[in-house]
Structures are given as structure tokens and as C-alpha cells.
DNA sequence: GTCTATATCGCGATAGAC
DNA sequence: GTCTATCGCGATATAGAC
């Protein structure tokens, strides 16, 4: 619990940036929350931007990773793979720090081209690639009906993102997200029924 | 093409707000684009916030409306209703002004509580209500399998929103959205196959 | 490493001449 | 209705004492 001044700065700045955005967060406010003067802050960081960039790097640090081998193994299990994916997506959505970083990303998305590109690559493309690989394997194993794996991946991911987006909005105003917490599981059930091989 | 000064202010301010956000758009920049001094601007608006609020009102002005009667009539046509809905959603997504207003909404969403509430009500709830009514009618008419209409509405809308979100991001950097333009139609096809009554 | 003091800037907004 | 001039403020950032 005993943080260095530098760590305290990053902690308070992350909170402020993720609530007010880059521009509206002043060096003054950060210093005030830390309990030091603005000038003292410049002993730890070159300028405001350096503080922001240090924090922004965390946005794309995903604690959860699935290896290529795991995809191939897990995808053969069909719906169980989707459930596992959603469980991890839910953890990210409800984890306090991940929530903060996701909000920061959304707030700064149109102000920062680098963030936009990393969003497309790491939040969209990476997930689409992973999911379409899994759906392709499910088709090979005759678990789901034949279709474009990328289209299916798109359909599956979109709903999760939308729910996360809504949850992030509601939580910012301390509103209840109870109904949305189960929405992701309902999505897996509905989706699996849509794509699975029919036996009729 | 001959705009009054007040109209010019609104036009230039809308562009700036939708690119930089409220805070980063200065009265100075607006006046400069219009071709007048800042002080002259105050002859038309009380202050910066009044300009913003005038523009923000447009965000929720939807040119397209479907009446209750039309829903009941159109929903009976099943997939044709979904195609019509998506056609209108696509028009909004690719219309220059609507795109600008949507971006403004996304940029200011976490800075403005009123916008968040109107987003939930008018972009989410309103569409979910309309769609779930339509799906309910489709179930009554035995066009689609029995299920929770709200769940299905959620699944249908989420994908459209996600595609619109991505298109808005890509267009901001003048990147191609060609593949996404057809993605919405593919969504209808995929979705209809998922929910329609099977005859097997 | 923190402080006080200060430089410099851009911001929103107003007063008053034309 | 537009201009010049100006005010007061809060912002980022630096210099130099302790």
C-alpha cells in the first residue's frame, strides 16, 4: 500500500484521465490529488503527455491470452469454447481497472489517432482472427453449419462489445448493470442455437 | 448557399465540436473559421455552451420514423421489415451530417450526463422497443421461432451499432469502409436464417 | 524531491468606438 | 453587427532556494 510518488501520480492521473479525458485533466488536479505541487510532478515526468502515454500503454495490456494450441484444442469443444471466451470477456468488463482503461480508450478515441489504430487492431482484428479460427475448426469438426467464419466471428463479437459499451456507460453513473450481466450468457445460448448443426 | 452569420457559426462550430470535442474547440477557432472576431460571435449566442447546446439538440433528431401502425403492418412481412430497418440504419450511418452528429455524441458521451441518458433512451431503448414489437408480431404470425423478443432485438441491434461504430472510426481517418457497407446486409441474411421458422 | 515564484500562453467573455 | 482593446483566469512549464 506504500506507493512511491511516481506510482501515486500514475494512479491519480489514470482516474482523472478516465473520467475527464486528457484535455480536461490538468497537471494541477493531478498534483493536488497526489498531495504535491505541480512543479514537484515534473521531477517524475517530463510533461503531461508523458504521464498520459505511460497510462495509455496499459489500455492494451490484456491479462488474458489464448495460445494458438489452446484455440485448436478448445474450439473442438464447440459451445464450451464460446462460454470460455465470454467468461473472460465478462471478467474484463467488470474488472475495475480494465473498466477504467476501456473508458479512457472510448473518451480519447477520436482525439488520438494512435489509439484508434490500436483499437481496430487489438480490440477488433485480434478478436475476429481468434474467433474466426475457432469457428473454422468447429466447421471442420461438423459442430456448426458451414458459413463464412469471419462473418460469424463478427456477429458473435459485436454483441459482446455492445453490451460492454452499455455496461461501461451505466457504471459511470453508478447505475445497475444486473440485467446486462446475464445478457452475455444469453447471447452465447442464442448464438449457439443459431449456428450449431441441426439434427432434424 | 447564402447563410446568415448565425447559421455559419452553427455550421463551423458543429464541424469543430465533432472533430475536437467541446473543450478543445475554442470560441476563437469558431470565430476564425466563420471569419469574424470572437466578440462579434457574442451578438448571436450568449456563450460557448449555448452554441453547443443548439448543435447537440440535432444529435437526436431522426429524419426517419416508423409509426406504430407501420410496425404492425410491416412486421408481418418478416425479413422485409428487417431489410427496411437496416436500409434506414445504413442511410443514417453514411449520411454526412448524421455521421458528424454521431461522432459528436461519442466524443462527448462521458463528459455529458444528459447525452448519456439520451443515448440510452433514444439510441438504445427506442430501437429495442421498436424491434421487439416487430419480432413479437413475427412470432404471432409464425414467421420466426418462439423466443424472448427483447433478447432477439438486442442481438439484432448490437451488430448494427458495432458496424456503425467501426464505420465512424474509419471514416474519421478517411479509410475505406467498403467491406463494412455490405456487412449490414450480410447481417440481415445471417440473422434471418437464425431466427426463422425451420421447415425440416 | 519538494517548495515558492514566475514566465508565457490561450482561454471565455466584456466594454465601448464605429 | 463588427471591430479593437482589455480583463481575469487557469493552463503548462521552468528557475532556483531549501
Short mmCIF file of C-alpha atoms (C1' of nucleotides) in Angstrom, two decimals:
data_model
loop_
_atom_site.label_atom_id
_atom_site.label_comp_id
_atom_site.label_asym_id
_atom_site.label_seq_id
_atom_site.Cartn_x
_atom_site.Cartn_y
_atom_site.Cartn_z
CA UNK A 1 0.00 0.00 0.00
CA UNK A 2 3.05 2.28 0.27
CA UNK A 3 3.30 3.71 -3.21
CA UNK A 4 6.15 5.82 -4.45
CA UNK A 5 5.29 9.35 -5.56
CA UNK A 6 5.63 8.27 -9.17
CA UNK A 7 3.16 5.43 -8.64
CA UNK A 8 0.75 7.76 -6.85
CA UNK A 9 0.89 10.17 -9.78
CA UNK A 10 0.08 7.38 -12.23
CA UNK A 11 -2.76 6.13 -10.07
CA UNK A 12 -4.44 9.51 -9.63
CA UNK A 13 -3.79 10.55 -13.22
CA UNK A 14 -5.35 7.34 -14.53
CA UNK A 15 -8.52 8.02 -12.57
CA UNK A 16 -8.72 11.63 -13.72
CA UNK A 17 -7.91 10.88 -17.37
CA UNK A 18 -10.54 8.13 -17.44
CA UNK A 19 -13.19 10.46 -16.02
CA UNK A 20 -12.40 13.82 -17.62
CA UNK A 21 -10.27 12.94 -20.62
CA UNK A 22 -6.78 14.23 -21.44
CA UNK A 23 -7.57 17.87 -22.09
CA UNK A 24 -9.82 18.47 -19.09
CA UNK A 25 -7.39 16.79 -16.71
CA UNK A 26 -4.92 19.43 -15.57
CA UNK A 27 -1.48 18.87 -14.12
CA UNK A 28 -2.77 20.96 -11.22
CA UNK A 29 -5.57 18.50 -10.47
CA UNK A 30 -3.23 15.52 -10.61
CA UNK A 31 -0.71 17.17 -8.29
CA UNK A 32 -3.46 18.21 -5.92
CA UNK A 33 -4.80 14.63 -5.65
CA UNK A 34 -1.32 13.29 -5.06
CA UNK A 35 -0.70 15.96 -2.43
CA UNK A 36 2.24 17.75 -4.03
CA UNK A 37 2.79 20.92 -6.07
CA UNK A 38 2.69 20.89 -9.85
CA UNK A 39 6.39 21.67 -10.07
CA UNK A 40 7.25 18.62 -8.00
CA UNK A 41 5.44 16.49 -10.52
CA UNK A 42 7.99 17.44 -13.18
CA UNK A 43 10.68 15.62 -11.21
CA UNK A 44 8.93 12.36 -12.13
CA UNK A 45 7.65 13.02 -15.64
CA UNK A 46 8.87 15.21 -18.46
CA UNK A 47 5.39 16.63 -19.06
CA UNK A 48 1.67 15.90 -19.03
CA UNK A 49 1.82 13.90 -22.23
CA UNK A 50 4.40 11.52 -20.82
CA UNK A 51 2.09 10.75 -17.92
CA UNK A 52 -0.74 10.07 -20.33
CA UNK A 53 1.31 7.85 -22.62
CA UNK A 54 2.55 5.80 -19.69
CA UNK A 55 -1.05 5.15 -18.69
CA UNK A 56 -2.34 4.69 -22.24
CA UNK A 57 0.07 1.78 -22.69
CA UNK A 58 -1.92 -0.14 -20.11
CA UNK A 59 -5.12 0.04 -22.18
CA UNK A 60 -3.93 -2.72 -24.45
CA UNK A 61 -2.34 -4.94 -21.85
CA UNK A 62 -4.69 -7.90 -21.77
CA UNK A 63 -4.16 -10.19 -18.81
CA UNK A 64 -5.93 -12.98 -20.66
CA UNK A 65 -4.32 -14.64 -23.64
CA UNK A 66 -5.24 -17.76 -25.55
CA UNK A 67 -2.45 -19.52 -27.40
CA UNK A 68 -2.75 -20.98 -30.87
CA UNK A 69 -2.60 -24.51 -29.45
CA UNK A 70 -5.35 -23.78 -26.98
CA UNK A 71 -7.64 -22.45 -29.70
CA UNK A 72 -7.27 -25.63 -31.70
CA UNK A 73 -7.92 -27.79 -28.66
CA UNK A 74 -10.74 -25.74 -27.16
CA UNK A 75 -12.56 -24.96 -30.40
CA UNK A 76 -13.27 -28.65 -30.89
CA UNK A 77 -15.44 -28.45 -27.80
CA UNK A 78 -17.84 -26.09 -29.59
CA UNK A 79 -20.08 -24.17 -27.26
CA UNK A 80 -17.68 -24.67 -24.35
CA UNK A 81 -15.15 -22.56 -26.22
CA UNK A 82 -17.63 -19.74 -26.64
CA UNK A 83 -18.53 -19.92 -22.97
CA UNK A 84 -14.89 -19.68 -22.05
CA UNK A 85 -14.38 -16.68 -24.33
CA UNK A 86 -17.38 -14.90 -22.85
CA UNK A 87 -16.30 -15.65 -19.29
CA UNK A 88 -13.01 -13.91 -19.98
CA UNK A 89 -14.74 -11.04 -21.77
CA UNK A 90 -17.01 -10.62 -18.76
CA UNK A 91 -14.08 -10.57 -16.37
CA UNK A 92 -12.52 -7.74 -18.38
CA UNK A 93 -15.80 -5.87 -18.50
CA UNK A 94 -16.34 -5.94 -14.75
CA UNK A 95 -12.75 -5.62 -13.60
CA UNK A 96 -12.33 -2.13 -12.10
CA UNK A 97 -9.03 -1.34 -13.73
CA UNK A 98 -9.98 -2.76 -17.14
CA UNK A 99 -13.20 -0.77 -16.98
CA UNK A 100 -11.24 2.41 -16.32
CA UNK A 101 -8.87 1.74 -19.21
CA UNK A 102 -11.73 0.91 -21.56
CA UNK A 103 -13.47 4.16 -20.65
CA UNK A 104 -10.24 6.09 -21.19
CA UNK A 105 -9.97 4.48 -24.61
CA UNK A 106 -13.53 5.47 -25.54
CA UNK A 107 -13.06 9.04 -24.26
CA UNK A 108 -9.83 9.64 -26.17
CA UNK A 109 -10.65 7.59 -29.26
CA UNK A 110 -11.40 10.49 -31.59
CA UNK A 111 -8.73 12.74 -30.12
CA UNK A 112 -5.93 10.26 -30.69
CA UNK A 113 -5.18 8.54 -33.96
CA UNK A 114 -2.76 6.05 -32.43
CA UNK A 115 -5.50 4.89 -30.08
CA UNK A 116 -7.92 4.47 -32.97
CA UNK A 117 -5.49 2.28 -34.85
CA UNK A 118 -4.69 0.19 -31.81
CA UNK A 119 -8.39 -0.14 -31.10
CA UNK A 120 -9.07 -1.54 -34.57
CA UNK A 121 -6.10 -3.88 -34.35
CA UNK A 122 -6.23 -5.08 -30.78
CA UNK A 123 -9.89 -4.87 -29.83
CA UNK A 124 -11.36 -5.76 -33.20
CA UNK A 125 -8.99 -7.57 -35.60
CA UNK A 126 -7.30 -9.66 -32.94
CA UNK A 127 -10.60 -10.95 -31.61
CA UNK A 128 -12.04 -11.52 -35.08
CA UNK A 129 -8.98 -13.52 -36.02
CA UNK A 130 -9.14 -15.65 -32.90
CA UNK A 131 -12.87 -16.27 -33.19
CA UNK A 132 -12.89 -16.97 -36.92
CA UNK A 133 -10.14 -19.54 -36.41
CA UNK A 134 -12.24 -21.21 -33.75
CA UNK A 135 -15.38 -21.20 -35.91
CA UNK A 136 -13.41 -22.65 -38.80
CA UNK A 137 -12.31 -25.54 -36.62
CA UNK A 138 -15.89 -26.05 -35.45
CA UNK A 139 -16.97 -26.35 -39.08
CA UNK A 140 -14.24 -28.85 -39.83
CA UNK A 141 -15.42 -30.89 -36.88
CA UNK A 142 -19.00 -30.70 -38.08
CA UNK A 143 -20.16 -28.92 -34.93
CA UNK A 144 -21.65 -25.92 -36.70
CA UNK A 145 -23.16 -25.25 -40.09
CA UNK A 146 -20.92 -24.16 -42.92
CA UNK A 147 -20.62 -20.39 -43.34
CA UNK A 148 -18.05 -17.59 -43.61
CA UNK A 149 -16.06 -17.85 -40.34
CA UNK A 150 -15.27 -14.15 -40.35
CA UNK A 151 -18.94 -13.21 -40.70
CA UNK A 152 -19.83 -15.43 -37.77
CA UNK A 153 -16.97 -14.03 -35.71
CA UNK A 154 -18.26 -10.54 -36.45
CA UNK A 155 -21.76 -11.44 -35.37
CA UNK A 156 -20.53 -13.03 -32.17
CA UNK A 157 -18.14 -10.25 -31.15
CA UNK A 158 -20.45 -7.32 -31.95
CA UNK A 159 -22.97 -8.23 -29.31
CA UNK A 160 -20.33 -8.61 -26.63
CA UNK A 161 -18.86 -5.23 -27.47
CA UNK A 162 -22.25 -3.55 -27.42
CA UNK A 163 -23.03 -4.99 -24.00
CA UNK A 164 -19.62 -3.92 -22.69
CA UNK A 165 -20.21 -0.45 -24.09
CA UNK A 166 -23.56 -0.19 -22.35
CA UNK A 167 -22.22 -1.55 -19.07
CA UNK A 168 -19.38 0.98 -19.17
CA UNK A 169 -21.89 3.79 -19.69
CA UNK A 170 -24.20 2.67 -16.90
CA UNK A 171 -21.42 2.05 -14.40
CA UNK A 172 -20.08 5.57 -14.96
CA UNK A 173 -23.33 6.86 -13.44
CA UNK A 174 -23.41 4.11 -10.80
CA UNK A 175 -26.48 2.62 -12.40
CA UNK A 176 -27.40 -1.04 -12.15
CA UNK A 177 -25.99 -3.44 -14.72
CA UNK A 178 -27.67 -6.51 -13.26
CA UNK A 179 -29.69 -7.37 -16.35
CA UNK A 180 -26.68 -6.88 -18.60
CA UNK A 181 -24.53 -9.20 -16.51
CA UNK A 182 -26.58 -12.18 -17.68
CA UNK A 183 -27.08 -10.81 -21.20
CA UNK A 184 -23.71 -12.14 -22.34
CA UNK A 185 -24.59 -15.70 -21.33
CA UNK A 186 -27.96 -15.44 -23.03
CA UNK A 187 -26.05 -14.31 -26.08
CA UNK A 188 -23.96 -17.49 -26.12
CA UNK A 189 -27.08 -19.65 -25.81
CA UNK A 190 -28.93 -17.80 -28.55
CA UNK A 191 -25.89 -17.72 -30.78
CA UNK A 192 -25.05 -21.37 -30.38
CA UNK A 193 -28.58 -22.34 -31.33
CA UNK A 194 -28.18 -20.17 -34.43
CA UNK A 195 -25.01 -21.74 -35.73
CA UNK A 196 -25.00 -25.34 -34.46
CA UNK A 197 -25.61 -28.24 -36.78
CA UNK A 198 -29.33 -29.03 -36.79
CA UNK A 199 -30.37 -32.62 -36.29
CA UNK A 200 -33.90 -32.72 -37.59
CA UNK B 1 -25.88 28.88 -50.08
CA UNK B 2 -26.12 32.37 -48.55
CA UNK B 3 -26.06 31.61 -44.85
CA UNK B 4 -26.63 34.17 -42.13
CA UNK B 5 -23.77 34.70 -39.71
CA UNK B 6 -25.65 32.74 -37.08
CA UNK B 7 -26.03 29.80 -39.45
CA UNK B 8 -22.36 30.00 -40.39
CA UNK B 9 -21.41 29.89 -36.72
CA UNK B 10 -23.53 26.79 -36.17
CA UNK B 11 -22.11 25.11 -39.25
CA UNK B 12 -18.45 25.72 -38.37
CA UNK B 13 -18.98 25.01 -34.69
CA UNK B 14 -20.66 21.68 -35.48
CA UNK B 15 -17.66 20.61 -37.52
CA UNK B 16 -15.18 21.67 -34.86
CA UNK B 17 -17.12 20.16 -31.95
CA UNK B 18 -17.48 16.87 -33.84
CA UNK B 19 -13.75 16.71 -34.51
CA UNK B 20 -12.20 18.15 -31.37
CA UNK B 21 -14.92 17.88 -28.74
CA UNK B 22 -16.39 20.68 -26.62
CA UNK B 23 -13.38 21.55 -24.50
CA UNK B 24 -10.79 21.59 -27.29
CA UNK B 25 -12.99 23.70 -29.54
CA UNK B 26 -12.35 27.34 -28.65
CA UNK B 27 -14.59 30.29 -29.36
CA UNK B 28 -11.56 31.75 -31.08
CA UNK B 29 -11.35 28.85 -33.55
CA UNK B 30 -15.06 29.05 -34.34
CA UNK B 31 -14.90 32.80 -34.95
CA UNK B 32 -11.80 32.41 -37.09
CA UNK B 33 -13.49 29.80 -39.33
CA UNK B 34 -16.56 31.99 -39.69
CA UNK B 35 -14.37 34.96 -40.50
CA UNK B 36 -15.33 37.26 -37.64
CA UNK B 37 -13.87 38.25 -34.28
CA UNK B 38 -14.74 36.41 -31.09
CA UNK B 39 -16.57 39.40 -29.73
CA UNK B 40 -18.87 39.51 -32.77
CA UNK B 41 -19.87 35.95 -32.01
CA UNK B 42 -21.45 37.04 -28.76
CA UNK B 43 -24.01 39.06 -30.71
CA UNK B 44 -25.52 35.74 -31.86
CA UNK B 45 -25.06 33.48 -28.85
CA UNK B 46 -24.91 34.12 -25.13
CA UNK B 47 -21.82 31.96 -24.73
CA UNK B 48 -19.97 28.87 -25.95
CA UNK B 49 -22.30 26.50 -24.17
CA UNK B 50 -25.35 27.93 -25.93
CA UNK B 51 -23.73 27.20 -29.27
CA UNK B 52 -23.00 23.65 -28.20
CA UNK B 53 -26.49 23.00 -26.85
CA UNK B 54 -28.07 24.30 -30.05
CA UNK B 55 -26.00 21.81 -32.02
CA UNK B 56 -26.39 18.97 -29.54
CA UNK B 57 -30.15 19.10 -29.99
CA UNK B 58 -29.68 17.93 -33.56
CA UNK B 59 -28.00 14.70 -32.46
CA UNK B 60 -31.32 13.16 -31.58
CA UNK B 61 -33.33 14.50 -34.47
CA UNK B 62 -34.01 11.39 -36.52
CA UNK B 63 -35.29 12.09 -40.00
CA UNK B 64 -36.67 8.56 -40.21
CA UNK B 65 -39.60 7.49 -38.10
CA UNK B 66 -41.75 4.39 -38.17
CA UNK B 67 -45.25 4.69 -36.79
CA UNK B 68 -46.96 2.10 -34.65
CA UNK B 69 -49.31 1.20 -37.48
CA UNK B 70 -46.46 0.73 -39.89
CA UNK B 71 -44.64 -1.61 -37.49
CA UNK B 72 -47.70 -3.85 -37.25
CA UNK B 73 -48.15 -3.89 -40.99
CA UNK B 74 -44.51 -4.26 -41.96
CA UNK B 75 -43.53 -6.77 -39.29
CA UNK B 76 -45.89 -9.31 -40.81
CA UNK B 77 -43.64 -9.32 -43.84
CA UNK B 78 -40.81 -10.77 -41.76
CA UNK B 79 -37.39 -10.38 -43.34
CA UNK B 80 -38.61 -7.46 -45.47
CA UNK B 81 -39.13 -5.49 -42.26
CA UNK B 82 -35.56 -6.17 -41.15
CA UNK B 83 -34.25 -5.14 -44.55
CA UNK B 84 -36.17 -1.91 -44.35
CA UNK B 85 -34.85 -1.20 -40.86
CA UNK B 86 -31.27 -1.82 -41.95
CA UNK B 87 -31.68 0.32 -45.07
CA UNK B 88 -32.66 3.24 -42.87
CA UNK B 89 -29.89 2.48 -40.39
CA UNK B 90 -27.41 2.47 -43.27
CA UNK B 91 -28.67 5.80 -44.56
CA UNK B 92 -28.08 7.34 -41.14
CA UNK B 93 -24.64 5.76 -40.92
CA UNK B 94 -23.46 7.12 -44.25
CA UNK B 95 -25.23 10.49 -44.22
CA UNK B 96 -22.58 13.18 -43.72
CA UNK B 97 -24.50 15.20 -41.17
CA UNK B 98 -25.74 12.20 -39.20
CA UNK B 99 -22.20 10.85 -39.14
CA UNK B 100 -20.96 14.15 -37.71
CA UNK B 101 -23.66 14.18 -35.04
CA UNK B 102 -23.00 10.55 -34.12
CA UNK B 103 -19.29 11.29 -33.73
CA UNK B 104 -20.07 14.31 -31.59
CA UNK B 105 -22.23 12.10 -29.41
CA UNK B 106 -19.46 9.53 -28.98
CA UNK B 107 -16.84 12.20 -28.25
CA UNK B 108 -18.90 13.94 -25.58
CA UNK B 109 -20.63 10.87 -24.14
CA UNK B 110 -18.57 10.59 -20.98
CA UNK B 111 -18.30 14.34 -20.49
CA UNK B 112 -22.04 14.94 -20.56
CA UNK B 113 -24.55 13.10 -18.42
CA UNK B 114 -27.56 14.39 -20.35
CA UNK B 115 -26.09 12.95 -23.53
CA UNK B 116 -25.54 9.58 -21.87
CA UNK B 117 -29.13 9.40 -20.76
CA UNK B 118 -30.46 10.43 -24.14
CA UNK B 119 -28.17 7.90 -25.78
CA UNK B 120 -29.59 5.07 -23.68
CA UNK B 121 -33.14 6.23 -24.30
CA UNK B 122 -33.08 7.27 -27.91
CA UNK B 123 -30.36 5.14 -29.47
CA UNK B 124 -30.90 2.01 -27.41
CA UNK B 125 -34.29 1.72 -25.68
CA UNK B 126 -36.28 3.23 -28.52
CA UNK B 127 -34.80 0.83 -31.06
CA UNK B 128 -35.11 -2.15 -28.75
CA UNK B 129 -38.78 -1.34 -28.18
CA UNK B 130 -39.49 -0.98 -31.88
CA UNK B 131 -37.63 -4.15 -32.83
CA UNK B 132 -39.02 -6.30 -30.02
CA UNK B 133 -42.54 -5.29 -31.04
CA UNK B 134 -41.79 -6.35 -34.58
CA UNK B 135 -40.28 -9.67 -33.50
CA UNK B 136 -43.28 -10.33 -31.28
CA UNK B 137 -45.58 -9.84 -34.25
CA UNK B 138 -43.41 -12.17 -36.33
CA UNK B 139 -43.78 -14.83 -33.67
CA UNK B 140 -47.54 -14.41 -33.60
CA UNK B 141 -47.57 -14.83 -37.36
CA UNK B 142 -45.43 -17.95 -37.08
CA UNK B 143 -42.64 -16.42 -39.17
CA UNK B 144 -39.91 -16.91 -36.58
CA UNK B 145 -39.26 -19.33 -33.76
CA UNK B 146 -40.58 -18.53 -30.31
CA UNK B 147 -38.11 -16.69 -28.09
CA UNK B 148 -37.75 -13.60 -25.90
CA UNK B 149 -38.45 -10.69 -28.31
CA UNK B 150 -36.24 -8.33 -26.32
CA UNK B 151 -33.32 -10.73 -26.46
CA UNK B 152 -33.66 -11.05 -30.21
CA UNK B 153 -33.97 -7.28 -30.58
CA UNK B 154 -30.75 -6.90 -28.60
CA UNK B 155 -28.92 -9.39 -30.77
CA UNK B 156 -30.12 -7.71 -33.94
CA UNK B 157 -29.36 -4.12 -32.91
CA UNK B 158 -25.93 -4.80 -31.35
CA UNK B 159 -24.36 -5.83 -34.63
CA UNK B 160 -25.71 -2.77 -36.45
CA UNK B 161 -24.36 -0.47 -33.76
CA UNK B 162 -20.95 -2.12 -33.80
CA UNK B 163 -20.70 -1.75 -37.57
CA UNK B 164 -21.77 1.89 -37.35
CA UNK B 165 -19.19 2.48 -34.64
CA UNK B 166 -16.44 0.97 -36.78
CA UNK B 167 -17.52 2.88 -39.88
CA UNK B 168 -17.49 6.14 -37.90
CA UNK B 169 -13.96 5.40 -36.72
CA UNK B 170 -12.64 4.50 -40.16
CA UNK B 171 -14.27 7.44 -41.91
CA UNK B 172 -12.68 9.84 -39.43
CA UNK B 173 -9.31 8.83 -40.86
CA UNK B 174 -10.64 8.72 -44.44
CA UNK B 175 -10.16 4.96 -44.54
CA UNK B 176 -12.19 2.65 -46.72
CA UNK B 177 -15.46 1.30 -45.36
CA UNK B 178 -16.29 -0.71 -48.47
CA UNK B 179 -16.37 -4.09 -46.74
CA UNK B 180 -18.47 -2.73 -43.91
CA UNK B 181 -21.06 -1.29 -46.29
CA UNK B 182 -22.19 -4.79 -47.20
CA UNK B 183 -21.70 -6.16 -43.71
CA UNK B 184 -25.09 -4.88 -42.57
CA UNK B 185 -26.90 -6.75 -45.33
CA UNK B 186 -24.98 -9.92 -44.59
CA UNK B 187 -26.09 -9.45 -41.01
CA UNK B 188 -29.76 -9.46 -42.01
CA UNK B 189 -29.28 -12.63 -44.04
CA UNK B 190 -27.41 -14.42 -41.28
CA UNK B 191 -29.80 -13.22 -38.64
CA UNK B 192 -32.91 -14.17 -40.52
CA UNK B 193 -31.60 -17.69 -41.05
CA UNK B 194 -31.01 -17.86 -37.30
CA UNK B 195 -34.49 -16.89 -36.19
CA UNK B 196 -36.81 -18.00 -39.00
CA UNK B 197 -39.12 -20.98 -38.59
CA UNK B 198 -37.35 -24.07 -39.84
CA UNK B 199 -39.20 -26.36 -42.20
CA UNK B 200 -37.37 -29.63 -41.90
"C1'" DG C 1 12.41 15.72 -4.09
"C1'" DT C 2 9.60 19.45 -2.77
"C1'" DC C 3 8.81 24.08 -2.29
"C1'" DT C 4 7.77 29.37 -3.88
"C1'" DA C 5 7.79 32.37 -7.51
"C1'" DT C 6 7.29 33.40 -12.04
"C1'" DA C 7 7.04 33.30 -17.22
"C1'" DT C 8 4.11 32.66 -21.02
"C1'" DC C 9 0.26 31.34 -23.17
"C1'" DG C 10 -4.60 30.63 -24.78
"C1'" DC C 11 -8.97 30.67 -22.98
"C1'" DG C 12 -14.01 32.81 -22.35
"C1'" DA C 13 -16.04 36.99 -22.00
"C1'" DT C 14 -16.96 42.23 -21.80
"C1'" DA C 15 -16.65 47.49 -22.86
"C1'" DG C 16 -17.06 50.80 -25.92
"C1'" DA C 17 -15.94 53.04 -30.61
"C1'" DC C 18 -17.68 52.87 -35.34
"C1'" DG D 1 -23.29 43.78 -36.21
"C1'" DT D 2 -18.44 44.08 -36.27
"C1'" DC D 3 -14.37 45.94 -34.72
"C1'" DT D 4 -10.13 46.95 -31.18
"C1'" DA D 5 -8.69 46.62 -26.70
"C1'" DT D 6 -8.59 44.54 -22.50
"C1'" DC D 7 -9.65 41.85 -18.31
"C1'" DG D 8 -9.16 37.83 -15.38
"C1'" DC D 9 -8.35 33.21 -15.18
"C1'" DG D 10 -6.30 28.73 -15.37
"C1'" DA D 11 -3.28 26.18 -18.04
"C1'" DT D 12 1.76 24.07 -18.85
"C1'" DA D 13 6.18 24.55 -17.69
"C1'" DT D 14 10.71 26.42 -15.66
"C1'" DA D 15 14.20 28.63 -12.24
"C1'" DG D 16 16.19 28.48 -8.19
"C1'" DA D 17 16.05 28.21 -2.87
"C1'" DC D 18 15.90 24.66 0.71
#
